[in-house]
Amino acid sequence: MKNKKLKISVFIIFLAIWQISSMIVNSEVIIPSINATIKQIVVVISEDDFYLTILNSLLRSITGFLTAVMLGVFSGILSFCNKFLKEIFTFITKICASVPTVAIILLLLIWLRPNFVSMLIGCIMVFPMIYQSVFCSMYDYDKNIIKMLDVYNIDFKKRIKKIYMPKIFIDLKKIIPTSFSINFKMVIAGEVISQPKYAIGSKLYLEKIYINTAGVFSWIVIILFLSFLIDKILNYILSVKKY
């Protein structure tokens, strides 16, 4: 209860700072008021393509995230099995983590259609996190258990299925909510630049063109709400699913 009260207090303080800042600046173009933002949220939600926009952005995010998870798990296992492959995937992950996101988006715009750019950029940004988690899960396994498996001549397929995979999933559960949030934000960032049809990022950019700051704020509030909702859903699913 104390924790909930603290969160509510912080939220109220944040809203107060927002409203006071808007009153001091006295310009809806720079910092729109809470009232103006709420009105704009109603306008945005009432648009005919609102739900289609949300659905398309979520589908891009989910597709990119699942792709990153599959590639991360597969490459992490291969890296554990082969030192040469480990060097290759380590090099790839370092590139993904080091190259500026904007540069990657621009390259993808040259190579791919706009609809695929935002999805792929989310995948590229999350892949290193998944790969590192999987590889560390296998590499840091209890050495005494490994010796026991060697003594009883347990083949590698059974080790992967019965020993390593459960630990991989347990460790992935810890980072999935955070990594999906990062993926969702990167997908929206990719949409802002690539401008696909029916996309949250495209709507954000359109509001910016019309200098409708309240519109930008309204989409930020919607994104925060979606992120909060997704985080709760993921945490619930992961808490129910047993490995």
CSV table of C-alpha atoms in Angstrom, one decimal:
chain,number,residue,atom,x,y,z
A,1,MET,CA,0.0,0.0,0.0
A,2,LYS,CA,2.8,2.4,0.9
A,3,ASN,CA,4.4,1.6,-2.5
A,4,LYS,CA,1.2,2.4,-4.4
A,5,LYS,CA,0.7,5.7,-2.4
A,6,LEU,CA,4.3,6.6,-3.3
A,7,LYS,CA,3.7,6.0,-7.0
A,8,ILE,CA,0.5,8.0,-7.0
A,9,SER,CA,2.3,10.8,-5.2
A,10,VAL,CA,5.0,10.9,-7.8
A,11,PHE,CA,2.5,10.8,-10.6
A,12,ILE,CA,0.6,13.8,-9.1
A,13,ILE,CA,3.8,15.7,-8.6
A,14,PHE,CA,4.7,15.1,-12.3
A,15,LEU,CA,1.3,16.3,-13.5
A,16,ALA,CA,1.6,19.4,-11.3
A,17,ILE,CA,5.1,20.2,-12.7
A,18,TRP,CA,3.7,19.7,-16.2
A,19,GLN,CA,0.7,22.1,-15.6
A,20,ILE,CA,2.8,24.7,-13.8
A,21,SER,CA,5.4,24.7,-16.6
A,22,SER,CA,2.6,25.1,-19.2
A,23,MET,CA,1.2,28.1,-17.3
A,24,ILE,CA,4.6,29.7,-16.9
A,25,VAL,CA,5.6,29.3,-20.5
A,26,ASN,CA,2.0,30.3,-21.6
A,27,SER,CA,2.3,28.8,-25.0
A,28,GLU,CA,0.4,25.7,-26.2
A,29,VAL,CA,3.0,25.3,-29.0
A,30,ILE,CA,5.9,24.9,-26.6
A,31,ILE,CA,4.3,23.1,-23.6
A,32,PRO,CA,0.6,22.3,-24.0
A,33,SER,CA,-1.6,22.2,-20.9
A,34,ILE,CA,-3.0,18.9,-19.5
A,35,ASN,CA,-6.5,20.0,-20.6
A,36,ALA,CA,-5.4,20.7,-24.2
A,37,THR,CA,-3.6,17.3,-24.3
A,38,ILE,CA,-6.7,15.4,-23.0
A,39,LYS,CA,-8.8,17.1,-25.7
A,40,GLN,CA,-6.3,16.1,-28.3
A,41,ILE,CA,-6.3,12.5,-27.1
A,42,VAL,CA,-10.1,12.4,-27.6
A,43,VAL,CA,-9.6,13.8,-31.1
A,44,VAL,CA,-6.9,11.2,-31.9
A,45,ILE,CA,-8.9,8.2,-30.5
A,46,SER,CA,-12.0,9.3,-32.5
A,47,GLU,CA,-10.1,9.2,-35.8
A,48,ASP,CA,-11.2,6.4,-38.2
A,49,ASP,CA,-7.7,4.8,-38.5
A,50,PHE,CA,-6.7,5.0,-34.9
A,51,TYR,CA,-7.1,1.4,-34.0
A,52,LEU,CA,-5.6,0.3,-37.3
A,53,THR,CA,-2.6,2.5,-36.6
A,54,ILE,CA,-2.1,1.0,-33.1
A,55,LEU,CA,-2.6,-2.6,-34.5
A,56,ASN,CA,-0.1,-2.2,-37.3
A,57,SER,CA,2.6,-0.7,-35.0
A,58,LEU,CA,2.0,-3.5,-32.4
A,59,LEU,CA,2.2,-6.1,-35.1
A,60,ARG,CA,5.5,-4.7,-36.4
A,61,SER,CA,6.8,-4.7,-32.8
A,62,ILE,CA,5.7,-8.2,-32.0
A,63,THR,CA,7.0,-9.6,-35.3
A,64,GLY,CA,10.4,-7.9,-34.9
A,65,PHE,CA,10.6,-9.0,-31.2
A,66,LEU,CA,9.8,-12.7,-31.9
A,67,THR,CA,12.3,-12.7,-34.7
A,68,ALA,CA,14.9,-11.3,-32.4
A,69,VAL,CA,14.1,-13.9,-29.7
A,70,MET,CA,14.3,-16.8,-32.2
A,71,LEU,CA,17.6,-15.6,-33.8
A,72,GLY,CA,19.1,-14.7,-30.3
A,73,VAL,CA,18.3,-18.2,-28.9
A,74,PHE,CA,19.5,-20.0,-32.0
A,75,SER,CA,22.7,-18.0,-32.4
A,76,GLY,CA,23.4,-18.2,-28.6
A,77,ILE,CA,23.3,-22.0,-28.7
A,78,LEU,CA,25.5,-22.1,-31.8
A,79,SER,CA,28.0,-19.8,-30.2
A,80,PHE,CA,28.2,-22.0,-27.2
A,81,CYS,CA,28.8,-25.0,-29.4
A,82,ASN,CA,31.4,-23.5,-31.8
A,83,LYS,CA,34.1,-20.9,-31.0
A,84,PHE,CA,34.3,-19.7,-34.6
A,85,LEU,CA,30.5,-19.0,-34.7
A,86,LYS,CA,30.9,-17.4,-31.3
A,87,GLU,CA,33.4,-14.9,-32.8
A,88,ILE,CA,31.0,-14.2,-35.8
A,89,PHE,CA,27.9,-13.6,-33.7
A,90,THR,CA,29.9,-11.5,-31.1
A,91,PHE,CA,31.1,-9.3,-33.9
A,92,ILE,CA,27.5,-9.0,-35.3
A,93,THR,CA,26.1,-8.0,-31.9
A,94,LYS,CA,28.9,-5.4,-31.4
A,95,ILE,CA,28.0,-3.9,-34.7
A,96,CYS,CA,24.3,-3.8,-33.8
A,97,ALA,CA,25.0,-2.2,-30.5
A,98,SER,CA,27.6,0.3,-31.7
A,99,VAL,CA,26.3,1.7,-35.0
A,100,PRO,CA,23.9,4.7,-34.6
A,101,THR,CA,20.3,3.7,-34.9
A,102,VAL,CA,19.6,6.4,-37.4
A,103,ALA,CA,22.4,5.2,-39.7
A,104,ILE,CA,20.9,1.7,-39.7
A,105,ILE,CA,17.4,3.0,-40.4
A,106,LEU,CA,18.8,5.0,-43.4
A,107,LEU,CA,20.5,1.9,-44.8
A,108,LEU,CA,17.4,-0.1,-44.4
A,109,LEU,CA,15.4,2.5,-46.2
A,110,ILE,CA,17.7,2.1,-49.2
A,111,TRP,CA,17.4,-1.7,-49.1
A,112,LEU,CA,13.8,-2.3,-48.0
A,113,ARG,CA,10.2,-1.1,-48.2
A,114,PRO,CA,9.1,1.3,-45.4
A,115,ASN,CA,6.8,-1.3,-43.9
A,116,PHE,CA,9.7,-3.6,-43.1
A,117,VAL,CA,12.2,-1.0,-41.9
A,118,SER,CA,10.7,-0.2,-38.5
A,119,MET,CA,10.0,-3.9,-37.8
A,120,LEU,CA,13.6,-4.8,-38.6
A,121,ILE,CA,15.2,-2.0,-36.6
A,122,GLY,CA,13.3,-3.2,-33.5
A,123,CYS,CA,14.7,-6.7,-34.1
A,124,ILE,CA,18.3,-5.5,-34.7
A,125,MET,CA,18.2,-3.4,-31.5
A,126,VAL,CA,16.9,-6.3,-29.3
A,127,PHE,CA,18.9,-9.1,-30.8
A,128,PRO,CA,22.1,-8.4,-28.9
A,129,MET,CA,20.3,-8.5,-25.5
A,130,ILE,CA,18.7,-11.9,-26.3
A,131,TYR,CA,21.9,-13.3,-27.7
A,132,GLN,CA,23.9,-12.3,-24.6
A,133,SER,CA,21.3,-13.6,-22.2
A,134,VAL,CA,21.2,-17.0,-24.0
A,135,PHE,CA,25.0,-17.4,-24.3
A,136,CYS,CA,25.6,-16.4,-20.7
A,137,SER,CA,22.9,-18.8,-19.5
A,138,MET,CA,24.7,-21.7,-21.1
A,139,TYR,CA,28.2,-20.6,-20.4
A,140,ASP,CA,27.6,-19.8,-16.7
A,141,TYR,CA,25.9,-23.2,-15.9
A,142,ASP,CA,27.1,-25.0,-12.8
A,143,LYS,CA,30.3,-26.8,-13.7
A,144,ASN,CA,29.6,-29.6,-11.2
A,145,ILE,CA,26.4,-30.5,-13.1
A,146,ILE,CA,28.3,-30.5,-16.4
A,147,LYS,CA,30.9,-32.9,-14.9
A,148,MET,CA,28.1,-35.2,-13.7
A,149,LEU,CA,26.6,-35.2,-17.2
A,150,ASP,CA,30.0,-36.1,-18.6
A,151,VAL,CA,30.3,-39.0,-16.2
A,152,TYR,CA,26.9,-40.4,-17.2
A,153,ASN,CA,27.6,-39.8,-20.9
A,154,ILE,CA,24.4,-37.7,-21.5
A,155,ASP,CA,24.4,-36.7,-25.2
A,156,PHE,CA,24.3,-33.1,-26.2
A,157,LYS,CA,20.7,-33.1,-27.5
A,158,LYS,CA,19.4,-34.2,-24.2
A,159,ARG,CA,21.6,-31.6,-22.4
A,160,ILE,CA,20.2,-28.9,-24.6
A,161,LYS,CA,16.6,-30.0,-24.1
A,162,LYS,CA,16.6,-31.0,-20.4
A,163,ILE,CA,19.3,-28.9,-18.9
A,164,TYR,CA,20.1,-25.7,-20.9
A,165,MET,CA,16.7,-24.8,-22.4
A,166,PRO,CA,14.9,-24.5,-19.0
A,167,LYS,CA,17.7,-22.2,-17.7
A,168,ILE,CA,17.7,-20.2,-20.9
A,169,PHE,CA,13.9,-19.5,-20.6
A,170,ILE,CA,14.2,-18.7,-16.9
A,171,ASP,CA,16.9,-16.1,-17.7
A,172,LEU,CA,15.0,-14.7,-20.7
A,173,LYS,CA,11.9,-14.2,-18.5
A,174,LYS,CA,13.9,-11.6,-16.6
A,175,ILE,CA,14.7,-9.4,-19.6
A,176,ILE,CA,11.6,-10.0,-21.9
A,177,PRO,CA,9.5,-7.1,-20.5
A,178,THR,CA,12.4,-4.6,-20.7
A,179,SER,CA,13.6,-5.8,-24.1
A,180,PHE,CA,10.1,-5.6,-25.6
A,181,SER,CA,9.7,-2.1,-24.3
A,182,ILE,CA,12.9,-1.1,-26.0
A,183,ASN,CA,11.8,-2.9,-29.2
A,184,PHE,CA,8.5,-1.0,-29.2
A,185,LYS,CA,10.2,2.3,-28.8
A,186,MET,CA,12.7,1.5,-31.6
A,187,VAL,CA,9.9,0.4,-33.9
A,188,ILE,CA,8.1,3.8,-33.4
A,189,ALA,CA,11.4,5.6,-33.9
A,190,GLY,CA,11.8,3.7,-37.2
A,191,GLU,CA,8.3,4.6,-38.2
A,192,VAL,CA,9.0,8.3,-37.7
A,193,ILE,CA,11.8,8.1,-40.3
A,194,SER,CA,10.5,5.5,-42.7
A,195,GLN,CA,6.8,6.8,-42.7
A,196,PRO,CA,4.9,3.6,-43.3
A,197,LYS,CA,1.1,3.8,-43.7
A,198,TYR,CA,-0.9,3.3,-40.5
A,199,ALA,CA,1.9,3.8,-37.9
A,200,ILE,CA,2.2,5.6,-34.6
A,201,GLY,CA,5.6,7.1,-35.7
A,202,SER,CA,4.0,8.4,-38.9
A,203,LYS,CA,1.2,10.1,-36.8
A,204,LEU,CA,3.8,11.6,-34.5
A,205,TYR,CA,5.7,13.1,-37.4
A,206,LEU,CA,2.5,14.4,-39.0
A,207,GLU,CA,1.6,16.3,-35.7
A,208,LYS,CA,5.2,17.7,-35.7
A,209,ILE,CA,4.8,19.0,-39.3
A,210,TYR,CA,1.6,20.8,-38.3
A,211,ILE,CA,3.3,22.1,-35.2
A,212,ASN,CA,0.6,20.5,-33.1
A,213,THR,CA,2.5,20.0,-29.8
A,214,ALA,CA,-0.7,18.9,-28.0
A,215,GLY,CA,-1.0,16.2,-30.7
A,216,VAL,CA,2.6,15.0,-30.1
A,217,PHE,CA,1.9,15.0,-26.3
A,218,SER,CA,-1.3,13.0,-26.9
A,219,TRP,CA,0.5,10.3,-28.8
A,220,ILE,CA,3.2,10.2,-26.2
A,221,VAL,CA,0.5,9.6,-23.5
A,222,ILE,CA,-1.0,6.8,-25.7
A,223,ILE,CA,2.4,5.2,-26.2
A,224,LEU,CA,3.1,5.3,-22.4
A,225,PHE,CA,-0.3,3.7,-21.8
A,226,LEU,CA,0.4,1.0,-24.4
A,227,SER,CA,3.8,0.3,-22.9
A,228,PHE,CA,2.4,0.1,-19.4
A,229,LEU,CA,-0.4,-2.3,-20.6
A,230,ILE,CA,2.0,-4.5,-22.5
A,231,ASP,CA,4.4,-4.7,-19.6
A,232,LYS,CA,1.6,-5.8,-17.3
A,233,ILE,CA,0.4,-8.4,-19.8
A,234,LEU,CA,3.9,-9.8,-20.3
A,235,ASN,CA,4.6,-10.0,-16.6
A,236,TYR,CA,1.3,-11.8,-16.0
A,237,ILE,CA,2.0,-14.3,-18.8
A,238,LEU,CA,5.6,-14.9,-17.6
A,239,SER,CA,4.4,-15.3,-14.0
A,240,VAL,CA,1.8,-17.9,-15.0
A,241,LYS,CA,4.0,-19.9,-17.5
A,242,LYS,CA,6.1,-22.5,-15.8
A,243,TYR,CA,9.3,-24.0,-17.3
